[in-house]
Amino acid sequence: MTAGNFGGDPLVERMRPFGTTIFATMSALALKTGAVNLGQGFPDTDGPAEMLDAAARALREGYNQYPPGPGLPVLRQAVAAHQRRFWGLEYDPDGEVVVTAGATEAIAAAILGLCEAGDEVVCFEPYYDSYAASIALAGAVRRPVTLRPGDGGRYGFDPAELRAAFGPRTRLVLLNTPHNPTGKVFTREELTLIAQLCQEFGAYAVTDEVYEHLVFDDAGSPHLPLASLPGMRERTLRISSAGKTFSCTGWKVGWASGPAALVSAVLRVKQFLTFVNAGPFQPAVAVALGLPDDYFTGFTAGLQERRDQLRAGLAEAGFGVLAAEGTYFITTDIRPLGGSDGIEFCLGLPERSGVVAIPAQVFYDDVDAGRHLVRFAFCKRPEVIADAVARLKQ
Ligand code: PMP
Ligand code: GLN
């Protein structure tokens, strides 16, 4: 006998379209099959020694209780100083910066804090999977604009499609650059159009810049924060995190910066999601953000070498290889190998070749636009990439 609403699938309806994230699914498959995991984007080496030492010290020296709600002052100051140093952006560490549990929480708190049910969020597809889930949790509606490979395998979008995605219910644009999974770096011209539309339609911008230090020499553009364009600082919430830049994805230390009203909206939601996080890691990330320039240039150069290594190997193995201007990822076209469906291809790849990759179609509403595309991560040691390439060539 059941009473009330007990029984059936207890999950709220707005979350039912979302299964287990593709990253967890594919990493579990890698573990089960012993395949080389070029799926989920996490490095297989530790971050800078100065940062690790600082974390070990903090663990022993009294940083094990709740940090302040907005984050430790030393980290907020380091976040502000880092943005001034690299992007010429000024934020007051007291009020214009908040520390979050990774960029993921900042994105979720921003959407939950800024969107009423029915508000529309313009984003580019393929999109990072948490975007759709956070938009759905808020009861908001996503308006995706499709990125498509063009000249030289570089992704672009149709300006008319972007304009058509804006309307009276547009609350914000959620922009990721450098972009996962395509490796696209948005150009000044593209950002200028986005900025104009935000201003014309009275929309905010939330930017996900977790790959801000991963733009390669041959990219069509350097990294440009949308907040640095005229008229945009006052309407942009800029999000980043330590995971990618300092190879510590498990620490989950992220942050959001912007005008005080936007940061306050994030903080007011965030305090009821996690309240605070990562006590002893916060001072360590502050140390990392202050490392000299050669850490950052060395990091970018090291990943560019590994991109080149994987890119060459994938091409030799017969994949169609698209441009990878930034991030941890290369997108490939499986049609030259006789494939047509990326999910089918990726589910069979561990058995066939001993490698795990991510089907890009799961990041699209327009599934056909990404059906034939598969993403490989190159944030791995050179010997791991060499092993994967040797397996793929067989
Ligand atoms: N945004 C993008 C585009 C990502 O690729 C990731 C994964 N690192 C995140 C957000 C999440 O970042 P974090 O691990 O700091 O929550
Ligand atoms: N950002 C990582 C990727 O795209 C994974 C993050 C996650 O597993 N949620 O591979």
Coordinates of C-alpha atoms and ligand atoms in Angstrom, one line a residue:
M1 CA 0.0 0.0 0.0
T2 CA 1.3 3.5 -0.8
A3 CA 0.3 6.7 0.7
G4 CA 0.4 10.2 -0.8
N5 CA 2.9 10.7 -3.6
F6 CA 5.2 7.9 -2.5
G7 CA 6.4 5.6 -5.3
G8 CA 7.4 5.9 -8.9
D9 CA 10.4 7.9 -9.9
P10 CA 10.9 10.4 -7.1
L11 CA 13.1 12.7 -9.3
V12 CA 11.6 16.1 -10.2
E13 CA 10.4 16.2 -13.8
R14 CA 12.7 19.0 -14.9
M15 CA 15.7 16.8 -14.1
R16 CA 14.4 13.6 -15.7
P17 CA 15.9 14.2 -19.1
F18 CA 19.4 14.2 -17.5
G19 CA 21.0 10.9 -16.9
T20 CA 24.5 10.3 -15.5
T21 CA 27.0 12.7 -17.0
I22 CA 28.9 11.4 -20.0
F23 CA 32.1 12.1 -18.1
A24 CA 31.3 9.7 -15.3
T25 CA 29.9 7.1 -17.7
M26 CA 33.0 7.1 -19.9
S27 CA 35.5 7.2 -17.1
A28 CA 33.8 4.2 -15.5
L29 CA 34.0 2.4 -18.9
A30 CA 37.8 3.2 -19.0
L31 CA 38.2 1.7 -15.6
K32 CA 36.2 -1.4 -16.4
T33 CA 38.0 -2.1 -19.7
G34 CA 41.5 -0.9 -18.8
A35 CA 41.4 1.5 -21.8
V36 CA 43.4 4.7 -22.0
N37 CA 41.1 7.4 -20.8
L38 CA 41.2 10.4 -23.2
G39 CA 37.5 11.1 -22.3
Q40 CA 37.0 13.1 -19.1
G41 CA 39.3 16.2 -19.1
F42 CA 41.6 15.8 -16.1
P43 CA 45.4 16.0 -16.1
D44 CA 47.4 12.9 -15.0
T45 CA 50.1 15.0 -13.3
D46 CA 50.0 17.2 -10.2
G47 CA 50.1 21.0 -10.3
P48 CA 52.9 23.3 -9.3
A49 CA 55.0 22.3 -6.2
E50 CA 54.6 25.7 -4.6
M51 CA 50.8 25.2 -4.6
L52 CA 51.0 21.7 -3.3
D53 CA 53.4 22.7 -0.5
A54 CA 51.1 25.6 0.5
A55 CA 48.1 23.2 0.7
A56 CA 50.1 20.8 2.9
R57 CA 51.1 23.6 5.2
A58 CA 47.5 24.9 5.4
L59 CA 46.3 21.5 6.4
R60 CA 48.6 21.5 9.3
E61 CA 48.3 25.2 10.2
G62 CA 44.7 25.8 11.1
Y63 CA 42.8 26.2 7.8
N64 CA 40.5 23.3 8.4
Q65 CA 37.3 25.1 9.5
Y66 CA 34.7 27.0 7.5
P67 CA 36.3 29.8 5.6
P68 CA 34.4 33.1 5.3
G69 CA 31.3 32.9 3.0
P70 CA 32.8 34.9 0.1
G71 CA 36.1 33.0 0.4
L72 CA 39.4 33.7 2.2
P73 CA 40.5 37.3 1.7
V74 CA 44.0 36.1 0.6
L75 CA 42.3 34.2 -2.3
R76 CA 39.9 36.9 -3.3
Q77 CA 42.9 39.3 -3.4
A78 CA 44.9 36.9 -5.5
V79 CA 41.9 36.4 -7.9
A80 CA 41.6 40.2 -8.3
A81 CA 45.4 40.6 -8.8
H82 CA 45.5 37.8 -11.4
Q83 CA 42.7 39.4 -13.5
R84 CA 44.5 42.8 -13.4
R85 CA 47.8 41.2 -14.3
F86 CA 46.6 39.1 -17.3
W87 CA 43.5 40.8 -18.6
G88 CA 43.6 44.4 -17.3
L89 CA 40.4 43.9 -15.4
E90 CA 39.8 45.6 -12.0
Y91 CA 37.7 44.0 -9.4
D92 CA 37.4 44.9 -5.7
P93 CA 38.3 41.7 -3.7
D94 CA 35.8 42.9 -1.1
G95 CA 32.4 42.6 -2.8
E96 CA 33.3 41.9 -6.4
V97 CA 34.8 38.4 -6.0
V98 CA 33.3 35.3 -4.6
V99 CA 34.9 31.9 -4.2
T100 CA 32.8 28.8 -5.2
A101 CA 33.0 25.0 -5.3
G102 CA 34.6 25.0 -8.7
A103 CA 33.3 26.9 -11.8
T104 CA 30.4 24.4 -11.8
E105 CA 28.9 25.9 -8.6
A106 CA 29.5 29.4 -9.8
I107 CA 27.6 28.7 -13.0
A108 CA 24.7 27.0 -11.1
A109 CA 24.5 29.7 -8.5
A110 CA 24.6 32.4 -11.2
I111 CA 21.7 30.9 -13.2
L112 CA 19.7 30.1 -10.1
G113 CA 20.3 33.6 -8.8
L114 CA 19.6 35.5 -12.0
C115 CA 16.9 33.6 -13.8
E116 CA 13.2 33.5 -13.1
A117 CA 11.2 30.5 -14.4
G118 CA 10.6 31.1 -18.1
D119 CA 13.6 33.4 -18.6
E120 CA 15.8 32.5 -21.5
V121 CA 19.5 31.8 -21.6
V122 CA 21.3 32.1 -24.9
C123 CA 24.2 29.7 -25.1
F124 CA 26.4 28.1 -27.8
E125 CA 26.1 24.4 -28.6
P126 CA 27.8 22.1 -28.2
Y127 CA 27.6 23.2 -24.5
Y128 CA 29.3 22.0 -21.4
D129 CA 26.8 19.5 -19.9
S130 CA 26.1 21.3 -16.6
Y131 CA 24.7 24.4 -18.4
A132 CA 21.6 22.6 -19.6
A133 CA 21.0 21.0 -16.1
S134 CA 21.5 24.3 -14.3
I135 CA 19.2 26.1 -16.7
A136 CA 16.6 23.4 -16.2
L137 CA 16.9 23.5 -12.4
A138 CA 16.1 27.2 -12.5
G139 CA 13.0 26.5 -14.7
A140 CA 14.7 28.7 -17.3
V141 CA 14.8 27.9 -21.1
R142 CA 18.0 27.4 -23.1
R143 CA 18.3 29.0 -26.6
P144 CA 21.2 27.3 -28.2
V145 CA 23.1 28.7 -31.2
T146 CA 25.0 26.1 -33.1
L147 CA 28.8 26.3 -33.6
R148 CA 29.8 24.6 -36.9
P149 CA 33.2 23.8 -38.3
G150 CA 34.2 26.1 -41.2
D151 CA 37.4 27.1 -42.9
G152 CA 40.5 25.2 -41.6
G153 CA 38.3 23.2 -39.2
R154 CA 37.7 26.4 -37.1
Y155 CA 34.2 26.6 -35.5
G156 CA 32.0 29.6 -36.1
F157 CA 28.4 30.6 -35.9
D158 CA 25.8 32.4 -38.1
P159 CA 25.3 35.9 -36.8
A160 CA 21.7 35.8 -37.9
E161 CA 21.1 32.7 -35.8
L162 CA 22.6 34.5 -32.8
R163 CA 20.4 37.5 -33.3
A164 CA 17.3 35.3 -33.7
A165 CA 18.1 33.6 -30.3
F166 CA 17.6 36.9 -28.5
G167 CA 14.2 38.1 -27.5
P168 CA 12.2 39.9 -24.8
R169 CA 12.7 37.0 -22.4
T170 CA 16.5 36.8 -22.8
R171 CA 17.9 37.2 -19.3
L172 CA 21.5 36.3 -20.0
V173 CA 24.1 34.9 -22.4
L174 CA 26.2 32.0 -21.1
L175 CA 29.5 32.1 -23.0
N176 CA 32.4 29.7 -22.7
T177 CA 35.6 30.8 -24.3
P178 CA 38.1 29.1 -24.8
H179 CA 35.3 26.6 -25.6
N180 CA 34.8 23.0 -24.4
P181 CA 34.4 20.7 -26.3
T182 CA 35.3 22.4 -29.6
G183 CA 38.6 24.1 -28.6
K184 CA 37.2 27.3 -30.2
V185 CA 38.5 30.7 -29.1
F186 CA 35.9 33.4 -29.7
T187 CA 37.4 36.3 -31.7
R188 CA 37.0 40.0 -31.0
E189 CA 34.5 40.4 -33.8
E190 CA 32.3 37.5 -32.5
L191 CA 32.5 38.9 -28.9
T192 CA 31.6 42.4 -30.2
L193 CA 28.4 41.0 -31.7
I194 CA 27.6 39.2 -28.5
A195 CA 28.2 42.4 -26.5
Q196 CA 26.0 44.5 -28.9
L197 CA 23.1 42.0 -28.5
C198 CA 23.4 41.9 -24.7
Q199 CA 23.2 45.7 -24.7
E200 CA 20.4 45.9 -27.2
F201 CA 18.3 43.3 -25.4
G202 CA 19.2 44.4 -21.8
A203 CA 20.8 41.0 -21.0
Y204 CA 23.5 40.0 -18.6
A205 CA 26.5 37.9 -19.6
V206 CA 27.9 35.0 -17.6
T207 CA 31.3 33.9 -18.9
D208 CA 33.0 30.6 -18.3
E209 CA 36.7 31.1 -18.8
V210 CA 38.1 28.1 -17.0
Y211 CA 40.5 27.6 -20.0
E212 CA 41.7 31.3 -20.0
H213 CA 45.4 30.2 -20.0
L214 CA 45.0 27.6 -22.7
V215 CA 45.1 29.3 -26.0
F216 CA 47.7 28.0 -28.5
D217 CA 50.0 29.9 -30.9
D218 CA 47.9 29.2 -34.0
A219 CA 44.6 30.2 -32.6
G220 CA 42.6 32.8 -34.6
S221 CA 42.5 35.1 -31.5
P222 CA 44.1 35.6 -28.1
H223 CA 41.8 35.0 -25.2
L224 CA 39.6 38.1 -24.7
P225 CA 37.4 38.3 -21.6
L226 CA 33.9 39.6 -22.7
A227 CA 34.0 41.8 -19.6
S228 CA 36.9 43.8 -21.2
L229 CA 34.7 45.0 -24.2
P230 CA 33.1 48.4 -24.0
G231 CA 30.0 48.5 -21.9
M232 CA 30.4 44.9 -20.7
R233 CA 32.1 45.0 -17.3
E234 CA 28.9 46.3 -15.7
R235 CA 26.7 43.5 -17.0
T236 CA 29.2 40.5 -17.0
L237 CA 29.8 37.9 -14.3
R238 CA 33.2 36.3 -15.1
I239 CA 33.8 32.8 -13.9
S240 CA 37.0 30.7 -13.7
S241 CA 38.6 28.1 -11.6
A242 CA 41.9 26.6 -10.5
G243 CA 41.2 23.1 -11.7
K244 CA 42.5 23.5 -15.3
T245 CA 45.2 26.1 -14.9
F246 CA 46.8 24.4 -12.0
S247 CA 46.0 20.8 -12.7
C248 CA 43.9 20.2 -9.6
T249 CA 40.5 19.4 -10.9
G250 CA 39.7 17.5 -7.6
W251 CA 40.1 20.5 -5.4
K252 CA 37.1 22.3 -6.8
V253 CA 38.1 25.9 -6.2
G254 CA 36.4 28.3 -8.5
W255 CA 35.4 32.0 -8.4
A256 CA 33.1 34.6 -9.9
S257 CA 33.9 38.2 -10.4
G258 CA 31.8 41.1 -11.5
P259 CA 29.9 44.1 -10.3
A260 CA 28.8 43.8 -6.7
A261 CA 25.1 43.2 -7.5
L262 CA 25.9 40.2 -9.7
V263 CA 28.4 38.8 -7.2
S264 CA 25.9 39.3 -4.4
A265 CA 23.3 37.3 -6.4
V266 CA 25.7 34.4 -6.7
L267 CA 26.7 34.6 -3.1
R268 CA 23.2 34.6 -1.8
V269 CA 22.4 31.4 -3.7
K270 CA 25.8 29.8 -3.1
Q271 CA 25.5 30.1 0.7
F272 CA 22.6 27.7 0.6
L273 CA 24.2 25.2 -1.8
T274 CA 27.6 24.6 -0.2
F275 CA 27.9 27.6 2.1
V276 CA 31.7 27.4 1.7
N277 CA 34.3 24.8 0.5
A278 CA 37.9 23.8 0.2
G279 CA 39.3 25.6 3.3
P280 CA 43.0 24.5 3.1
F281 CA 43.0 24.6 -0.7
Q282 CA 42.0 28.3 -0.8
P283 CA 45.3 29.7 0.4
A284 CA 47.2 27.3 -1.8
V285 CA 45.3 28.5 -4.9
A286 CA 46.2 32.1 -3.9
V287 CA 49.9 31.1 -4.1
A288 CA 49.4 29.5 -7.5
L289 CA 47.6 32.5 -8.9
G290 CA 50.6 34.6 -8.0
L291 CA 53.2 32.4 -9.6
P292 CA 55.6 34.1 -12.0
D293 CA 54.7 34.4 -15.8
D294 CA 57.0 31.5 -16.7
Y295 CA 54.6 29.1 -14.9
F296 CA 51.7 30.2 -17.1
T297 CA 53.7 30.3 -20.4
G298 CA 55.3 26.9 -19.6
F299 CA 51.9 25.4 -18.9
T300 CA 50.4 26.6 -22.2
A301 CA 53.5 25.5 -24.2
G302 CA 53.5 22.0 -22.5
L303 CA 49.8 21.5 -23.5
Q304 CA 50.4 22.8 -27.0
E305 CA 53.1 20.1 -27.5
R306 CA 50.7 17.4 -26.3
R307 CA 48.0 18.8 -28.5
D308 CA 50.3 18.5 -31.5
Q309 CA 51.3 15.0 -30.5
L310 CA 47.7 13.8 -30.2
R311 CA 46.6 15.8 -33.3
A312 CA 49.3 14.1 -35.5
G313 CA 48.4 10.7 -34.1
L314 CA 44.7 11.1 -34.7
A315 CA 45.3 12.2 -38.2
E316 CA 47.6 9.2 -38.9
A317 CA 44.9 6.9 -37.4
G318 CA 42.5 8.3 -40.1
F319 CA 40.3 10.7 -38.1
G320 CA 39.2 14.0 -39.6
V321 CA 40.8 16.4 -37.2
L322 CA 39.3 19.9 -36.5
A323 CA 41.1 23.0 -35.3
A324 CA 42.0 22.9 -31.6
E325 CA 42.8 26.5 -30.8
G326 CA 42.6 26.2 -27.0
T327 CA 41.4 24.1 -24.0
Y328 CA 42.3 20.4 -23.3
F329 CA 40.4 19.0 -26.3
I330 CA 40.5 18.0 -30.0
T331 CA 37.3 17.3 -31.9
T332 CA 37.5 14.7 -34.6
D333 CA 35.2 13.7 -37.4
I334 CA 34.7 9.9 -37.5
R335 CA 33.2 9.8 -41.0
P336 CA 36.6 9.2 -42.8
L337 CA 36.8 6.0 -40.6
G338 CA 33.4 4.9 -41.8
G339 CA 31.7 5.9 -38.6
S340 CA 28.5 8.0 -38.5
D341 CA 27.3 7.9 -34.9
G342 CA 29.7 9.1 -32.1
I343 CA 27.9 7.3 -29.3
E344 CA 28.0 4.0 -31.0
F345 CA 31.7 4.7 -32.0
C346 CA 32.7 5.6 -28.5
L347 CA 30.9 2.7 -26.8
G348 CA 32.8 0.3 -29.1
L349 CA 36.2 2.1 -29.0
P350 CA 37.5 0.6 -25.7
E351 CA 36.9 -3.0 -27.0
R352 CA 38.1 -2.2 -30.5
S353 CA 41.1 0.0 -29.7
G354 CA 41.6 0.3 -25.9
V355 CA 40.9 4.0 -25.9
V356 CA 38.0 6.1 -24.3
A357 CA 36.7 9.3 -25.9
I358 CA 33.6 11.4 -25.6
P359 CA 30.8 11.6 -28.2
A360 CA 30.2 15.3 -28.8
Q361 CA 26.5 14.8 -29.8
V362 CA 25.5 14.7 -26.1
F363 CA 26.3 18.4 -25.9
Y364 CA 23.8 19.4 -28.6
D365 CA 20.1 20.0 -28.8
D366 CA 20.5 19.7 -32.6
V367 CA 22.0 16.2 -32.2
D368 CA 22.5 15.8 -36.0
A369 CA 25.0 18.7 -35.9
G370 CA 27.3 16.7 -33.6
R371 CA 26.5 13.1 -34.4
H372 CA 29.7 12.4 -36.3
L373 CA 32.0 14.3 -33.9
V374 CA 34.1 12.7 -31.1
R375 CA 36.2 14.6 -28.5
F376 CA 39.7 13.5 -27.3
A377 CA 41.5 15.0 -24.3
F378 CA 45.3 15.7 -24.5
C379 CA 45.9 16.8 -20.9
K380 CA 47.9 13.6 -20.4
R381 CA 51.5 12.6 -20.1
P382 CA 53.3 12.2 -23.5
E383 CA 53.8 8.4 -23.0
V384 CA 50.0 8.0 -22.3
I385 CA 49.2 9.9 -25.5
A386 CA 51.8 7.8 -27.4
D387 CA 50.2 4.6 -26.1
A388 CA 46.7 5.8 -27.1
V389 CA 47.8 6.7 -30.5
A390 CA 49.6 3.4 -31.0
R391 CA 46.3 1.6 -30.0
L392 CA 44.2 3.8 -32.3
K393 CA 46.4 3.1 -35.3
Q394 CA 46.0 -0.6 -35.0
Ligands
PMP1 N1 33.2 24.8 -17.5 C1 33.9 24.1 -18.5 C2 33.8 24.6 -19.9 C3 34.6 23.0 -18.2 O1 35.2 22.3 -19.1 C4 34.6 22.5 -16.8 C5 35.3 21.3 -16.4 N2 36.5 21.5 -15.9 C6 33.9 23.3 -15.9 C7 33.2 24.4 -16.3 C8 33.9 22.9 -14.4 O2 34.9 23.4 -13.7 P1 35.2 23.1 -12.2 O3 35.8 21.7 -12.1 O4 36.0 24.1 -11.7 O5 33.8 23.0 -11.5
GLN2 N1 35.4 19.5 -17.7 C1 35.7 18.1 -17.9 C2 35.5 17.7 -19.3 O1 34.9 18.4 -20.1 C3 35.0 17.1 -17.0 C4 34.3 17.6 -15.8 C5 33.3 16.6 -15.3 O2 33.6 15.4 -15.2 N2 32.2 17.0 -14.9 O3 36.0 16.6 -19.6

